[in-house]
Short mmCIF file of C-alpha atoms and ligand atoms in Angstrom, two decimals:
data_model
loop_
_atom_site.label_atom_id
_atom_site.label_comp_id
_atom_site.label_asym_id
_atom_site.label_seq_id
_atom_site.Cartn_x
_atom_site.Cartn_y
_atom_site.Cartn_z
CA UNK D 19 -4.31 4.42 18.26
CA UNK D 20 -2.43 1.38 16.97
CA UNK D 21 -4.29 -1.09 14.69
CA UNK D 22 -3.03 -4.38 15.15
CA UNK D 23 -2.68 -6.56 12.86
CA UNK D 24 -4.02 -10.03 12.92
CA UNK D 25 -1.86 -12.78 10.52
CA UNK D 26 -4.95 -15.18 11.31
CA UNK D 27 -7.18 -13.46 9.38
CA UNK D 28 -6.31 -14.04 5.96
CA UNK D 29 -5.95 -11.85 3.11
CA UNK D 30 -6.15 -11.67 -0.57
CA UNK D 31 -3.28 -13.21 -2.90
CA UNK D 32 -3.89 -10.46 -5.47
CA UNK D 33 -5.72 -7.58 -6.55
CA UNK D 34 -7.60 -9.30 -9.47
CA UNK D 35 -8.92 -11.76 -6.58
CA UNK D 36 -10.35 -8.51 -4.58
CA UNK D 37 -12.08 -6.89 -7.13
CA UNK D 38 -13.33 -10.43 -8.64
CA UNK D 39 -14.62 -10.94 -4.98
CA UNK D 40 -16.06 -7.73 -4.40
CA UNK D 41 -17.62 -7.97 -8.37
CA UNK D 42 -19.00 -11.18 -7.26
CA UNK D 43 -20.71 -9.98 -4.19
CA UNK D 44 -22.13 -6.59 -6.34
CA UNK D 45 -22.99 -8.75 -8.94
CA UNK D 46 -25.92 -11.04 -7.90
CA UNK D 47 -29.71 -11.15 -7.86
CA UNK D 48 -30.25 -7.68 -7.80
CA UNK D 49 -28.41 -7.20 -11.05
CA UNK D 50 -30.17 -10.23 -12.73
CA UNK D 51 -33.18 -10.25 -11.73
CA UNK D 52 -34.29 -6.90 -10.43
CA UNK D 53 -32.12 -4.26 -12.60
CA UNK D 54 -33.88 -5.19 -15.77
CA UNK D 55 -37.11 -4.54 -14.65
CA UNK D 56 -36.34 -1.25 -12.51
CA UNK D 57 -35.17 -0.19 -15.70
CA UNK D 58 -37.74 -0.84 -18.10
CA UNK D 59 -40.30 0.28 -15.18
CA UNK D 60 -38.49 3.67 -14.60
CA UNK D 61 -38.41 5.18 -17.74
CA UNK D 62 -35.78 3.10 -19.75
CA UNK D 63 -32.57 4.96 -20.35
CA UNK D 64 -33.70 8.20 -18.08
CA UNK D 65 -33.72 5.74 -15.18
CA UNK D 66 -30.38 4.43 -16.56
CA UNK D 67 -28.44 7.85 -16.85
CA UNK D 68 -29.90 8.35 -13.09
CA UNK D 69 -28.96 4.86 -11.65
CA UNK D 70 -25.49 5.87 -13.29
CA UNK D 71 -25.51 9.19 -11.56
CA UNK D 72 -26.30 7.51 -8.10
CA UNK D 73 -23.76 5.12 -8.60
CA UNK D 74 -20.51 7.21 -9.63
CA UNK D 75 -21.24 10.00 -7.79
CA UNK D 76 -23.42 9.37 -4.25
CA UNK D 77 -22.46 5.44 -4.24
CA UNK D 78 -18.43 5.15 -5.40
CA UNK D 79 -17.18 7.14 -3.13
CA UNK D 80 -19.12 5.50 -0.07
CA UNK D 81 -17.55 2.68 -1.52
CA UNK D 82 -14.18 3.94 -1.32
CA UNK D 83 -14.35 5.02 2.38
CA UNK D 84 -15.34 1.66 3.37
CA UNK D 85 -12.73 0.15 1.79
CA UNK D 86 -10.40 2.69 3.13
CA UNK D 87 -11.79 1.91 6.96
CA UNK D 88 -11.39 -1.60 6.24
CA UNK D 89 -8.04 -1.83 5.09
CA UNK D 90 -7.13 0.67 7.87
CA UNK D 91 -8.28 -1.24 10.34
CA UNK D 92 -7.93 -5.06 9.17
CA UNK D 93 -11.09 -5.24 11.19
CA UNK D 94 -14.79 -6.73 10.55
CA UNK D 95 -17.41 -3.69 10.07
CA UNK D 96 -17.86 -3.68 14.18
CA UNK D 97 -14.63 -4.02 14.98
CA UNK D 98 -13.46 -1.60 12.53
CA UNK D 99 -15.55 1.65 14.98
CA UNK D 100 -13.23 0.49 17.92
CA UNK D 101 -9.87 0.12 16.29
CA UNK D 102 -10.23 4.14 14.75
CA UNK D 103 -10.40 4.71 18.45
CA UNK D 104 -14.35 5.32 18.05
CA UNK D 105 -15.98 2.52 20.14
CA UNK D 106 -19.40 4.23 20.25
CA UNK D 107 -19.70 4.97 16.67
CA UNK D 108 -19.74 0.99 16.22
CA UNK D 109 -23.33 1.08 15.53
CA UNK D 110 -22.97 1.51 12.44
CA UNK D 111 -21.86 -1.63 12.22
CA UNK D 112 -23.75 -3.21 14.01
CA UNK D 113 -26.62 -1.72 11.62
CA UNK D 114 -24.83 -3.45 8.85
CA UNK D 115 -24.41 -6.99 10.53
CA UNK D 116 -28.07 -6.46 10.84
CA UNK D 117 -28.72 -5.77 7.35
CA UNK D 118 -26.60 -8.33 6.30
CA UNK D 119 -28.15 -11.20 8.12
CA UNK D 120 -31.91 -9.92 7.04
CA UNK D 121 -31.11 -9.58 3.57
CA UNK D 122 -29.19 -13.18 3.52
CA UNK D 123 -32.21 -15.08 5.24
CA UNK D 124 -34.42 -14.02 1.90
CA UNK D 125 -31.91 -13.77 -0.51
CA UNK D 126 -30.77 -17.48 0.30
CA UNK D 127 -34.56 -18.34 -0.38
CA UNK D 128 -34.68 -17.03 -3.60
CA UNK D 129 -30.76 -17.68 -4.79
CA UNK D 130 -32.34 -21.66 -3.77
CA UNK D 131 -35.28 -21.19 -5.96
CA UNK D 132 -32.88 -19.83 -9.06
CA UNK D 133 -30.59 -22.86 -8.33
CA UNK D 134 -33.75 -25.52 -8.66
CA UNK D 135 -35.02 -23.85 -11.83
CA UNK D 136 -31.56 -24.94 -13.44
CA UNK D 137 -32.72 -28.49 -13.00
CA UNK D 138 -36.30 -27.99 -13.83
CA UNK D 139 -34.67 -26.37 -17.19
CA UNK D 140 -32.11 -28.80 -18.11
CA UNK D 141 -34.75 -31.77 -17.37
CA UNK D 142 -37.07 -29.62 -19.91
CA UNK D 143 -40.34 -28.75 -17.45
CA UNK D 144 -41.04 -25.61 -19.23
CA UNK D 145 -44.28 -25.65 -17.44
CA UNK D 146 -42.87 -24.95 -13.88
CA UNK D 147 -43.25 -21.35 -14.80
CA UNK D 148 -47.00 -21.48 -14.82
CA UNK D 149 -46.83 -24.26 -11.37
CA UNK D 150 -44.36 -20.88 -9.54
CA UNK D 151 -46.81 -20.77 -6.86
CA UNK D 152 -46.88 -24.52 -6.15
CA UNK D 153 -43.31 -24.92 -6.33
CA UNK D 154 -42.90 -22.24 -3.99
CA UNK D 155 -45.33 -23.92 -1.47
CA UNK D 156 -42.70 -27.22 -1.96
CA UNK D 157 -41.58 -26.48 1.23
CA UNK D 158 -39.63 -29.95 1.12
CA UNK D 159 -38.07 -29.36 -1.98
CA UNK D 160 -37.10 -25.87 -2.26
CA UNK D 161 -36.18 -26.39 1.34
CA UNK D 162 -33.77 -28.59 0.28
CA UNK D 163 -32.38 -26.19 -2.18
CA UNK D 164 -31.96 -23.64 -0.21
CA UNK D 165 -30.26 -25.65 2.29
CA UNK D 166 -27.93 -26.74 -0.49
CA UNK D 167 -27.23 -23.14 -1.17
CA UNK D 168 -26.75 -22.55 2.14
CA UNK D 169 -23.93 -25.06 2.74
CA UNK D 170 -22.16 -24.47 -0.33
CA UNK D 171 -21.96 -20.94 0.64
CA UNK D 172 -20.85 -22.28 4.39
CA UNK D 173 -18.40 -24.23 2.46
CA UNK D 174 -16.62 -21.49 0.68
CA UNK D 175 -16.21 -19.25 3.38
CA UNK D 176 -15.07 -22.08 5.73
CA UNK D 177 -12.25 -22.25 3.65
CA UNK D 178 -11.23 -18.69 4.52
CA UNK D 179 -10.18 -15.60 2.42
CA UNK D 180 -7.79 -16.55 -0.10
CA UNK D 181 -8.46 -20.55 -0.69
CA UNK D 182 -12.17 -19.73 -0.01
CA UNK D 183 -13.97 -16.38 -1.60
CA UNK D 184 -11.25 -15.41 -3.91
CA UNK D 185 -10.68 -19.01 -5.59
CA UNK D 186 -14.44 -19.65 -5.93
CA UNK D 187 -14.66 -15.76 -7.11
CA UNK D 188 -11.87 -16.57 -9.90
CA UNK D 189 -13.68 -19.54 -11.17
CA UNK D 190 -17.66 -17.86 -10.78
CA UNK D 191 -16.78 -15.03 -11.89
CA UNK D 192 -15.19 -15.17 -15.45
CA UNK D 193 -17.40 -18.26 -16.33
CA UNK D 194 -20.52 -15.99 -15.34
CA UNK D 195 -19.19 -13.20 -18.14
CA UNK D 196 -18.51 -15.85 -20.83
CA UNK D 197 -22.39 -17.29 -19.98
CA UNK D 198 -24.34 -13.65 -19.96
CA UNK D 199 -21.92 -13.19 -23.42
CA UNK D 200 -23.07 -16.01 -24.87
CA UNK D 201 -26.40 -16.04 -24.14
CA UNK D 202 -26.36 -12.14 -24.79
CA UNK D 203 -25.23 -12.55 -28.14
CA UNK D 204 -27.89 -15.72 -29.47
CA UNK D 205 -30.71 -12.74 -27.55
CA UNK D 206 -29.67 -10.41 -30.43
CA UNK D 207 -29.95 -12.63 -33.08
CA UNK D 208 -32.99 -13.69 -32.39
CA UNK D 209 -36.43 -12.42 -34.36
CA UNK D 210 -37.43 -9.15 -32.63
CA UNK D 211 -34.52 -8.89 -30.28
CA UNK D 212 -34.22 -4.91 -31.73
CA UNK D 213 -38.24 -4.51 -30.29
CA UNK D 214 -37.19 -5.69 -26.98
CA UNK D 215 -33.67 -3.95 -26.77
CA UNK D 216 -36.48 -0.62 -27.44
CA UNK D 217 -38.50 -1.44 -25.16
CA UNK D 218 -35.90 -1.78 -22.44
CA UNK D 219 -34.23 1.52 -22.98
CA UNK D 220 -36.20 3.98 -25.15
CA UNK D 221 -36.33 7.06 -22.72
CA UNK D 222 -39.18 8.13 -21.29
CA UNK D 223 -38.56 10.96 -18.92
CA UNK D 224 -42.23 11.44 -18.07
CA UNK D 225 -41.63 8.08 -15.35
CA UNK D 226 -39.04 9.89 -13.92
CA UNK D 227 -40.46 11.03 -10.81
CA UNK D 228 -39.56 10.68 -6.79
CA UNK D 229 -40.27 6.91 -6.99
CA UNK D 230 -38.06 6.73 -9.37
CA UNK D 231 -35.41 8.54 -7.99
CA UNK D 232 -36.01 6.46 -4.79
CA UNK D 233 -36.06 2.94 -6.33
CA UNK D 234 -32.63 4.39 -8.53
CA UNK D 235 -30.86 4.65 -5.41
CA UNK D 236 -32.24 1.99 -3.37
CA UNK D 237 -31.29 0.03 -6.28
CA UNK D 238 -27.61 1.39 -6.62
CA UNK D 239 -26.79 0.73 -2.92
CA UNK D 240 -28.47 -3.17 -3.08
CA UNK D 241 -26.39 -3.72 -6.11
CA UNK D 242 -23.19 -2.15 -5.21
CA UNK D 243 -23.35 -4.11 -1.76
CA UNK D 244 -22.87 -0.80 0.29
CA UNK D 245 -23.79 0.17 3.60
CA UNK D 246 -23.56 -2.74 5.33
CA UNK D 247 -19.54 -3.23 5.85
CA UNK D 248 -19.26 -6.29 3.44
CA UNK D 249 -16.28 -4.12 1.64
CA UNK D 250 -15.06 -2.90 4.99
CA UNK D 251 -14.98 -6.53 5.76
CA UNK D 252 -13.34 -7.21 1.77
CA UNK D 253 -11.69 -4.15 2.38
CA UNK D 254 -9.68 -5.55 5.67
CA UNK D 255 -8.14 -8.39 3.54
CA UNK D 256 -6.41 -6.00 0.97
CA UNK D 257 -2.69 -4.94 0.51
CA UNK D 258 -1.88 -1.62 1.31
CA UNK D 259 0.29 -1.68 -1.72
CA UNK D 260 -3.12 -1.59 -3.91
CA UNK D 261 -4.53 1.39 -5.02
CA UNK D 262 -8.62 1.94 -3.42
CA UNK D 263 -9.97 4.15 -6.05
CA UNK D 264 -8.51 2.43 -9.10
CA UNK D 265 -10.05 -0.78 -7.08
CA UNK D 266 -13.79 0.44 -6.51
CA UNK D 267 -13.99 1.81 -10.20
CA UNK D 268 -13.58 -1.48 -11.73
CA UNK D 269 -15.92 -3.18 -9.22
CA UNK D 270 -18.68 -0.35 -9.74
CA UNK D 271 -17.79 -0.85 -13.88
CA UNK D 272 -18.29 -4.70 -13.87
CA UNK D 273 -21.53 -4.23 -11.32
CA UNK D 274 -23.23 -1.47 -13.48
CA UNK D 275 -21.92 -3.32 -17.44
CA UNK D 276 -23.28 -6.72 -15.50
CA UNK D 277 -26.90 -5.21 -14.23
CA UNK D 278 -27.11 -3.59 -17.80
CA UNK D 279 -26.38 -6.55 -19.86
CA UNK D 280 -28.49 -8.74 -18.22
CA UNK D 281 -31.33 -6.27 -19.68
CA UNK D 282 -30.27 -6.58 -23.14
CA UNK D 283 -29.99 -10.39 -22.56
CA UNK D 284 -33.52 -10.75 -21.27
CA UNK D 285 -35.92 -8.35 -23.35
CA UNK D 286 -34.81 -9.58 -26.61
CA UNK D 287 -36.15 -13.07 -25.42
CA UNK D 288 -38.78 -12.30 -24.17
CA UNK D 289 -39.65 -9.92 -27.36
CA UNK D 290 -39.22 -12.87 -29.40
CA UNK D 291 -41.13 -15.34 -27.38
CA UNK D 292 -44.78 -12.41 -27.58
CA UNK D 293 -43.78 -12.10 -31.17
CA UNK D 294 -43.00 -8.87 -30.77
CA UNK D 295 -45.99 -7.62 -28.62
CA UNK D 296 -44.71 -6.45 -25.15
CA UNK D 297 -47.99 -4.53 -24.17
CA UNK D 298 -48.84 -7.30 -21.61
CA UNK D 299 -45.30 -8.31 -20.13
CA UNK D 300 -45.16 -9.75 -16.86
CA UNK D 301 -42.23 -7.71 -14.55
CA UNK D 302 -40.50 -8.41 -11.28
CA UNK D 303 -40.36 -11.59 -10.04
CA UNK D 304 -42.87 -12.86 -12.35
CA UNK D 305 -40.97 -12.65 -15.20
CA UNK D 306 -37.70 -14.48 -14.48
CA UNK D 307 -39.42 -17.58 -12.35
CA UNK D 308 -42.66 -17.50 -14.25
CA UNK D 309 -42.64 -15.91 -17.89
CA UNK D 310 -39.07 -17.31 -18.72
CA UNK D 311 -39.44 -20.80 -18.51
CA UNK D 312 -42.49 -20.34 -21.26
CA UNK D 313 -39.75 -18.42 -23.26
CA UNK D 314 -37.14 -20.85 -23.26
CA UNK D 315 -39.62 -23.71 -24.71
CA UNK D 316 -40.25 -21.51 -27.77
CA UNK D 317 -36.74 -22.10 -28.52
CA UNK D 318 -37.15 -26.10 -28.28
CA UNK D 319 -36.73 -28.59 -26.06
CA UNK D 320 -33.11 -29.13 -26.45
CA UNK D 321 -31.95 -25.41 -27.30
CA UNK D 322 -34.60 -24.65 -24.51
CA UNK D 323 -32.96 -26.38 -22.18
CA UNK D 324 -29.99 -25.23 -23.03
CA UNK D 325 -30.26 -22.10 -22.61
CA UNK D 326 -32.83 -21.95 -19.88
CA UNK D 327 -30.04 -24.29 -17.96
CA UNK D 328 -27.80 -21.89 -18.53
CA UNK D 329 -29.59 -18.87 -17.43
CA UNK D 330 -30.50 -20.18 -14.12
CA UNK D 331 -27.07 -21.78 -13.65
CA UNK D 332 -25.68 -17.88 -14.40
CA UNK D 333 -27.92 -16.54 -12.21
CA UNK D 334 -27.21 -19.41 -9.14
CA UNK D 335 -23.69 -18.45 -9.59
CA UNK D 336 -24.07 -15.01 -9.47
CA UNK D 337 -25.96 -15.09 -6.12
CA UNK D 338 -23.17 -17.45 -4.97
CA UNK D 339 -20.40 -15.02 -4.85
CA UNK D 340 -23.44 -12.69 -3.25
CA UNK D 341 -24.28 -14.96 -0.40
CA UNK D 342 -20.58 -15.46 0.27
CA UNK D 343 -20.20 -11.71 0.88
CA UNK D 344 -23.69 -11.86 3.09
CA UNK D 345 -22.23 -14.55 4.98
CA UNK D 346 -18.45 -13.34 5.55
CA UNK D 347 -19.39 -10.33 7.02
CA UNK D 348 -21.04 -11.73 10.36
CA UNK D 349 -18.56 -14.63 9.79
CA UNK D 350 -15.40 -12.00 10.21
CA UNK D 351 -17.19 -10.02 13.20
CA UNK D 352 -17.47 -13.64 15.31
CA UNK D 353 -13.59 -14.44 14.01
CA UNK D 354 -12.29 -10.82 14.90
CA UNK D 355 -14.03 -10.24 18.19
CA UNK D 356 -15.48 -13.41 19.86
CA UNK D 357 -12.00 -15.29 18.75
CA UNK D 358 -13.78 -18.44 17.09
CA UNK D 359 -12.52 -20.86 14.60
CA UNK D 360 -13.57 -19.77 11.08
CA UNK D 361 -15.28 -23.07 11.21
CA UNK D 362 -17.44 -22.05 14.24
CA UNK D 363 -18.60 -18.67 13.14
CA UNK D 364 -19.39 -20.15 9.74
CA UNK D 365 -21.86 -22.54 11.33
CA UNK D 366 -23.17 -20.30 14.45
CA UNK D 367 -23.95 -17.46 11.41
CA UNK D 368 -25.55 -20.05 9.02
CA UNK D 369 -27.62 -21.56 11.30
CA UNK D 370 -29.39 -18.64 12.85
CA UNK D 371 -29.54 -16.44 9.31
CA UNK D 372 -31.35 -19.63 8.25
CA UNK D 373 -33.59 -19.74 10.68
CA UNK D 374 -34.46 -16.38 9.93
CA UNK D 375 -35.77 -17.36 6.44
CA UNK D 376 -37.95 -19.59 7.43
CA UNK D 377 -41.21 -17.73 7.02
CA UNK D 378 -39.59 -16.59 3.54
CA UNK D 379 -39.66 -20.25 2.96
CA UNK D 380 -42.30 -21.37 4.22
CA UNK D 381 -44.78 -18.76 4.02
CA UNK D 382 -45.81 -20.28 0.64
CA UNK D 383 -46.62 -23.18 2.00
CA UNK D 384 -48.57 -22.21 5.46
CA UNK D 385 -47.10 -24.05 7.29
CA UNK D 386 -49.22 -24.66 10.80
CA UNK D 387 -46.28 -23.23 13.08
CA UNK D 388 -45.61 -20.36 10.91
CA UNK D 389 -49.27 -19.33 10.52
CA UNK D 390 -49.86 -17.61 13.48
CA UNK D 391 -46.55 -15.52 12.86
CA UNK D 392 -47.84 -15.25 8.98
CA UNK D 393 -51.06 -13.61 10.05
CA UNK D 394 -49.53 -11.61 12.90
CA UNK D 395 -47.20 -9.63 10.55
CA UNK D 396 -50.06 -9.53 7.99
CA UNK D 397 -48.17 -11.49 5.07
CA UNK D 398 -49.32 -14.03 3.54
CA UNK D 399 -47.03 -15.09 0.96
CA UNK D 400 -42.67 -16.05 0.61
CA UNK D 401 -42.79 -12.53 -1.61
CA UNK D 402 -44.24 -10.55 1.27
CA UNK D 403 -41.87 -11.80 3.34
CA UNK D 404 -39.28 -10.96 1.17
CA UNK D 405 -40.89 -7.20 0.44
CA UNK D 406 -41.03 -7.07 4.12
CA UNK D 407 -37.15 -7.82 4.53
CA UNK D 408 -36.50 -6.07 1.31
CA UNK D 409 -37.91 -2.78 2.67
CA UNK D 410 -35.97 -3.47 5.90
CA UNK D 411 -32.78 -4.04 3.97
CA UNK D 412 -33.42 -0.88 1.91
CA UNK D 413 -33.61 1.16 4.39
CA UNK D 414 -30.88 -0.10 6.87
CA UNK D 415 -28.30 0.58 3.76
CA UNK D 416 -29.57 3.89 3.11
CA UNK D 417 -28.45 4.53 6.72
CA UNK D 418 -25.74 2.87 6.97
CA UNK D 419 -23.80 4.56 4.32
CA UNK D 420 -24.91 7.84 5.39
CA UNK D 421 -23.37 6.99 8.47
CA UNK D 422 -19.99 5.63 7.04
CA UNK D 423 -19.44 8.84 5.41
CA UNK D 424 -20.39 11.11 7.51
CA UNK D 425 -18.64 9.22 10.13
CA UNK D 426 -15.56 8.99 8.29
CA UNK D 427 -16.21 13.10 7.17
CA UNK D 428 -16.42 14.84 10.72
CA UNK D 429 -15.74 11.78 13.21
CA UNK D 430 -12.54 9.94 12.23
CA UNK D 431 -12.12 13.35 9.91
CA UNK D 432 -11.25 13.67 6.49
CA UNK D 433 -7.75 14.09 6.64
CA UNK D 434 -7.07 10.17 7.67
CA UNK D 435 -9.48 9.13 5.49
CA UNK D 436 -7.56 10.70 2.51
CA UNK D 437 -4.02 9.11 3.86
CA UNK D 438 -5.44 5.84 3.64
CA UNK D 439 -6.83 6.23 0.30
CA UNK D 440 -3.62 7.79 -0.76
CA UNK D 441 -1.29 4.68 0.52
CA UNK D 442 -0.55 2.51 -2.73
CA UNK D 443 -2.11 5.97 -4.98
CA UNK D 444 0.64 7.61 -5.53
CA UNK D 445 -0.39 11.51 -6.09
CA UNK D 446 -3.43 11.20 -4.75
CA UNK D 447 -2.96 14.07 -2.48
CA UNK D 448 -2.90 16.19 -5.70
CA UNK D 449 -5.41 14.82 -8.05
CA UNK D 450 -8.77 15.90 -8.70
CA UNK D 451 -10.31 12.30 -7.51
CA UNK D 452 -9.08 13.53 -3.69
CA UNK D 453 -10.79 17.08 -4.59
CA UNK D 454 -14.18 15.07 -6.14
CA UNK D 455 -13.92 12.38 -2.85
CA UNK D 456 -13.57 15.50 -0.42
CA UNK D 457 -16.50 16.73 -1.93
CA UNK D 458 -18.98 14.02 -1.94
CA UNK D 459 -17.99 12.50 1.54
CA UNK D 460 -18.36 16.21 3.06
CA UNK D 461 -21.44 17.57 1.95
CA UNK D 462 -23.12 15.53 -1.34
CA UNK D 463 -23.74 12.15 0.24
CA UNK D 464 -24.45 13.01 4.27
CA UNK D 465 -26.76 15.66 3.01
CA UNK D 466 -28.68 13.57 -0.46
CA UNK D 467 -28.56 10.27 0.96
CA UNK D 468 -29.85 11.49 4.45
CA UNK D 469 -32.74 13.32 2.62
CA UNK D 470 -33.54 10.12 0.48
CA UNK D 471 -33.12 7.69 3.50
CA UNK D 472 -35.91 9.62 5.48
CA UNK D 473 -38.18 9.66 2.01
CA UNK D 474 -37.78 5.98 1.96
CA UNK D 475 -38.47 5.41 5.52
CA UNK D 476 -41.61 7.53 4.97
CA UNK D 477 -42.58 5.19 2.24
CA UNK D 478 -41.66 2.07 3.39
CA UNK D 479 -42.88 1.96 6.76
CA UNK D 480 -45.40 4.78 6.98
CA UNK D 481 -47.45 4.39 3.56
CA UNK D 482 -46.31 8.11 2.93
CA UNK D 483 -45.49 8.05 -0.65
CA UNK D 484 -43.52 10.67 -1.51
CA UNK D 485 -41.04 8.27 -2.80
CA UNK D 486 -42.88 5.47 -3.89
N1 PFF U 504 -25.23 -6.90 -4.39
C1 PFF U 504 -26.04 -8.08 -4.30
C2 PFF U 504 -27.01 -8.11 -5.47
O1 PFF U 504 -27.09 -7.14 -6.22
O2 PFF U 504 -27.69 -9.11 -5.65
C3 PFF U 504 -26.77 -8.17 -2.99
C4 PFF U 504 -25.92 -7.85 -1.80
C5 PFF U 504 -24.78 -8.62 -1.54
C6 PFF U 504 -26.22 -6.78 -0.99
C7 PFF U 504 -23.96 -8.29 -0.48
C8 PFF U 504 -25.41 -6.44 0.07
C9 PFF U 504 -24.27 -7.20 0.30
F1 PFF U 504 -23.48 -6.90 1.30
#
């Protein structure tokens, strides 16, 4: 079947701007925020060596294949199903537009949250840590940020591929790595920064159990931004002169060095802010929006707000080039197949995924429309909104890239997949990496990630907790 090829679409100027792209949208929230604290909660550096494990060996090389369909194609991750010649298997995409329009509608909430702590921190109100709740119920106010983040996001993909997501990637991106370095290296030098590096990644393999092993790869897929077609989407902008596999191992590299920096940033802090003590340490979501701010004022008020500024700006920036990818992936499906202006699909995907985060917005604040909803799906809070969407999300990935692969395995079969990833690898057809690829997409990933995607289903939705 021919794949046409659309000049309308855009594509990227280089392949420093893919990778910085597809960085950016691996690199976000998850890394930041949640990595740390999966970490220290799953057994340190067991969970580490495991999250590693998942990530090079069940997660790169469902990376690779949707890259590979992507490019293929030049198609969004619907779109993509059809032009293989596979119309029906396009569920699988449609699963991922899914995914990626539930896990935007939180993840704006939250990436609008980050993005108001910078100017609580830079105008010194250490004590909005301990007022989280309230601020949270600010429906006006953090509405307004998270509208903000909305329409900045709008704004850069409006702009389209190249002027759009890869300029604001090549600006976000290496001024993110020279703010995690920086703060990074003032975390070591603080008093007790060596307790808190421990504490992060002493092994304990006792923790290391099927929750573990569960939140490891539900983590690794979040992170990595797989399942969902965002880099079948990324994937359709790139040069068939570039080489895949070369391509996904730096973006997996900067993901996993990112999500494991940010841990040696934060404990060291926090160890020097308890003195040392990290018996009673809050974790999750606590920690950044309500245990940091306290941190940063034991540093000063100017230093404080230095630094705290700086840490919330880092990690507004890094949801940035997240949101972008969230947003371009229904944004390319509207372009692709319902022949819209960019423009159009930008606003027509904004406007409903916002929508959709309005009880993660306004839960806090129980609202009087919303509370009828609130009680119906039993949450009361934004966070169980969010836990809600998050399981969703989870489990929607899991599928998803079982589905790629397997798809790409036995449907579209392996021996097309393996062209495409050998066009701009020269030898590829000979090297071990085919031999590994042929492997994993064949029988490692359709068989583990099937088994852990019905564990997690079991103890998402059904309270069965094998897994969790
Ligand atoms: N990878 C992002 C993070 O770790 O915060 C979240 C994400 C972005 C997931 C884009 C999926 C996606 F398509």
């Amino acid at each position: 079947m021919a794949i046409s090829s659309n000049t309308e679409r855009g594509a990227w100027n280089s392949r420093l701007g893919f990778v910085l792209a597809a960085a950016g949208s691996a690199v976000g929230l998850g890394n930041i925020w949640k990595f740390p604290f999966e970490v220290e909660a799953g057994g340190g550096a067991a969970f580490v060596l495991l999250y590693l494990f998942f990530c090079f060996v069940l997660c790169f090389p469902v990376m690779v294949t949707e890259i590979a369909i992507g490019r293929k194609t030049k198609k969004n991750a619907i779109g993509a199903f059809d032009a293989l010649g596979f119309p029906k298997w396009n569920f699988i995409g449609k699963i991922g537009i899914l995914a990626g329009i539930v896990i935007l509608s939180f993840y704006n909430v939250v990436a609008g949250w980050a993005f108001g702590y910078f100017f609580e921190m830079v105008t010194a109100n250490f004590e909005i840590g301990a007022q989280f709740g309230d601020y949270t119920k600010d429906v006006f106010k953090i509405g307004l940020y998270s509208i903000f983040f909305m329409v900045a996001t709008s704004f850069i993909v409006s702009k389209g591929v190249s002027s759009g997501i890869e300029r604001a990637a090549k600006i976000l991106m290496p001024t993110l790595i020279i703010m995690i370095v920086g703060i990074l290296i003032y975390a070591l030098t603080l008093p007790n920064a060596f307790t808190g590096v421990k504490f992060y990644l002493v092994p304990e393999f006792s923790e290391l159990n099927l929750r573990t092993i569960g939140g490891a790869l539900r983590q690794a897929f979040f992170s990595l931004s797989l399942g969902m077609g965002a880099l079948i989407t990324y994937g359709s902008y790139l040069s068939r002169k570039e080489n895949i596999v070369t391509s996904a191992a730096m973006i997996t590299i900067f993901d996993v060095g990112i999500a494991f920096i940010a841990g040696l940033m934060l404990f060291p802090i926090v160890a020097y802010s308890t003195g040392g003590d990290m018996a009673n340490i809050e974790g999750g979501a606590g920690l950044i929006f309500v245990a940091l701010p306290g941190v940063f004022e034991t540093l000063g008020t100017t230093l404080g707000a230095v630094m705290g500024g700086a840490f919330f700006l880092l990690l507004s920036f890094a949801a940035l080039t997240s949101t972008v990818s969230l947003l371009e992936v229904p944004v390319a499906y509207i372009v692709d197949e319902h022949k819209k202006t960019r423009k159009n699909a930008v606003i027509i995907s904004a406007v409903i995924i916002f929508v959709l985060g309005l009880p993660s917005l306004v839960a806090n604040g129980y609202s009087a429309f919303f509370s009828n909803f609130i009680t119906y799906v039993g949450a009361n809070t934004s966070t169980d909104f969010m836990t809600f969407f998050g399981h969703l999300a989870d489990v929607l990935l899991l599928l998803g890239g079982t589905l790629i692969v397997t798809f790409a395995a036995y449907i579209w079969k392996k021996e097309n997949l393996h062209d495409e990833i050998a066009t701009g690898y020269e030898g590829y057809h000979d090297s071990i990496n085919k031999k590994l690829i042929d492997f994993a997409i064949s029988y490692l990933c359709p068989v583990l990630l099937g088994i852990l995607f019905v564990l997690v289903v079991l103890s998402n939705f059904f309270g069965i907790s094998i897994i969790n």
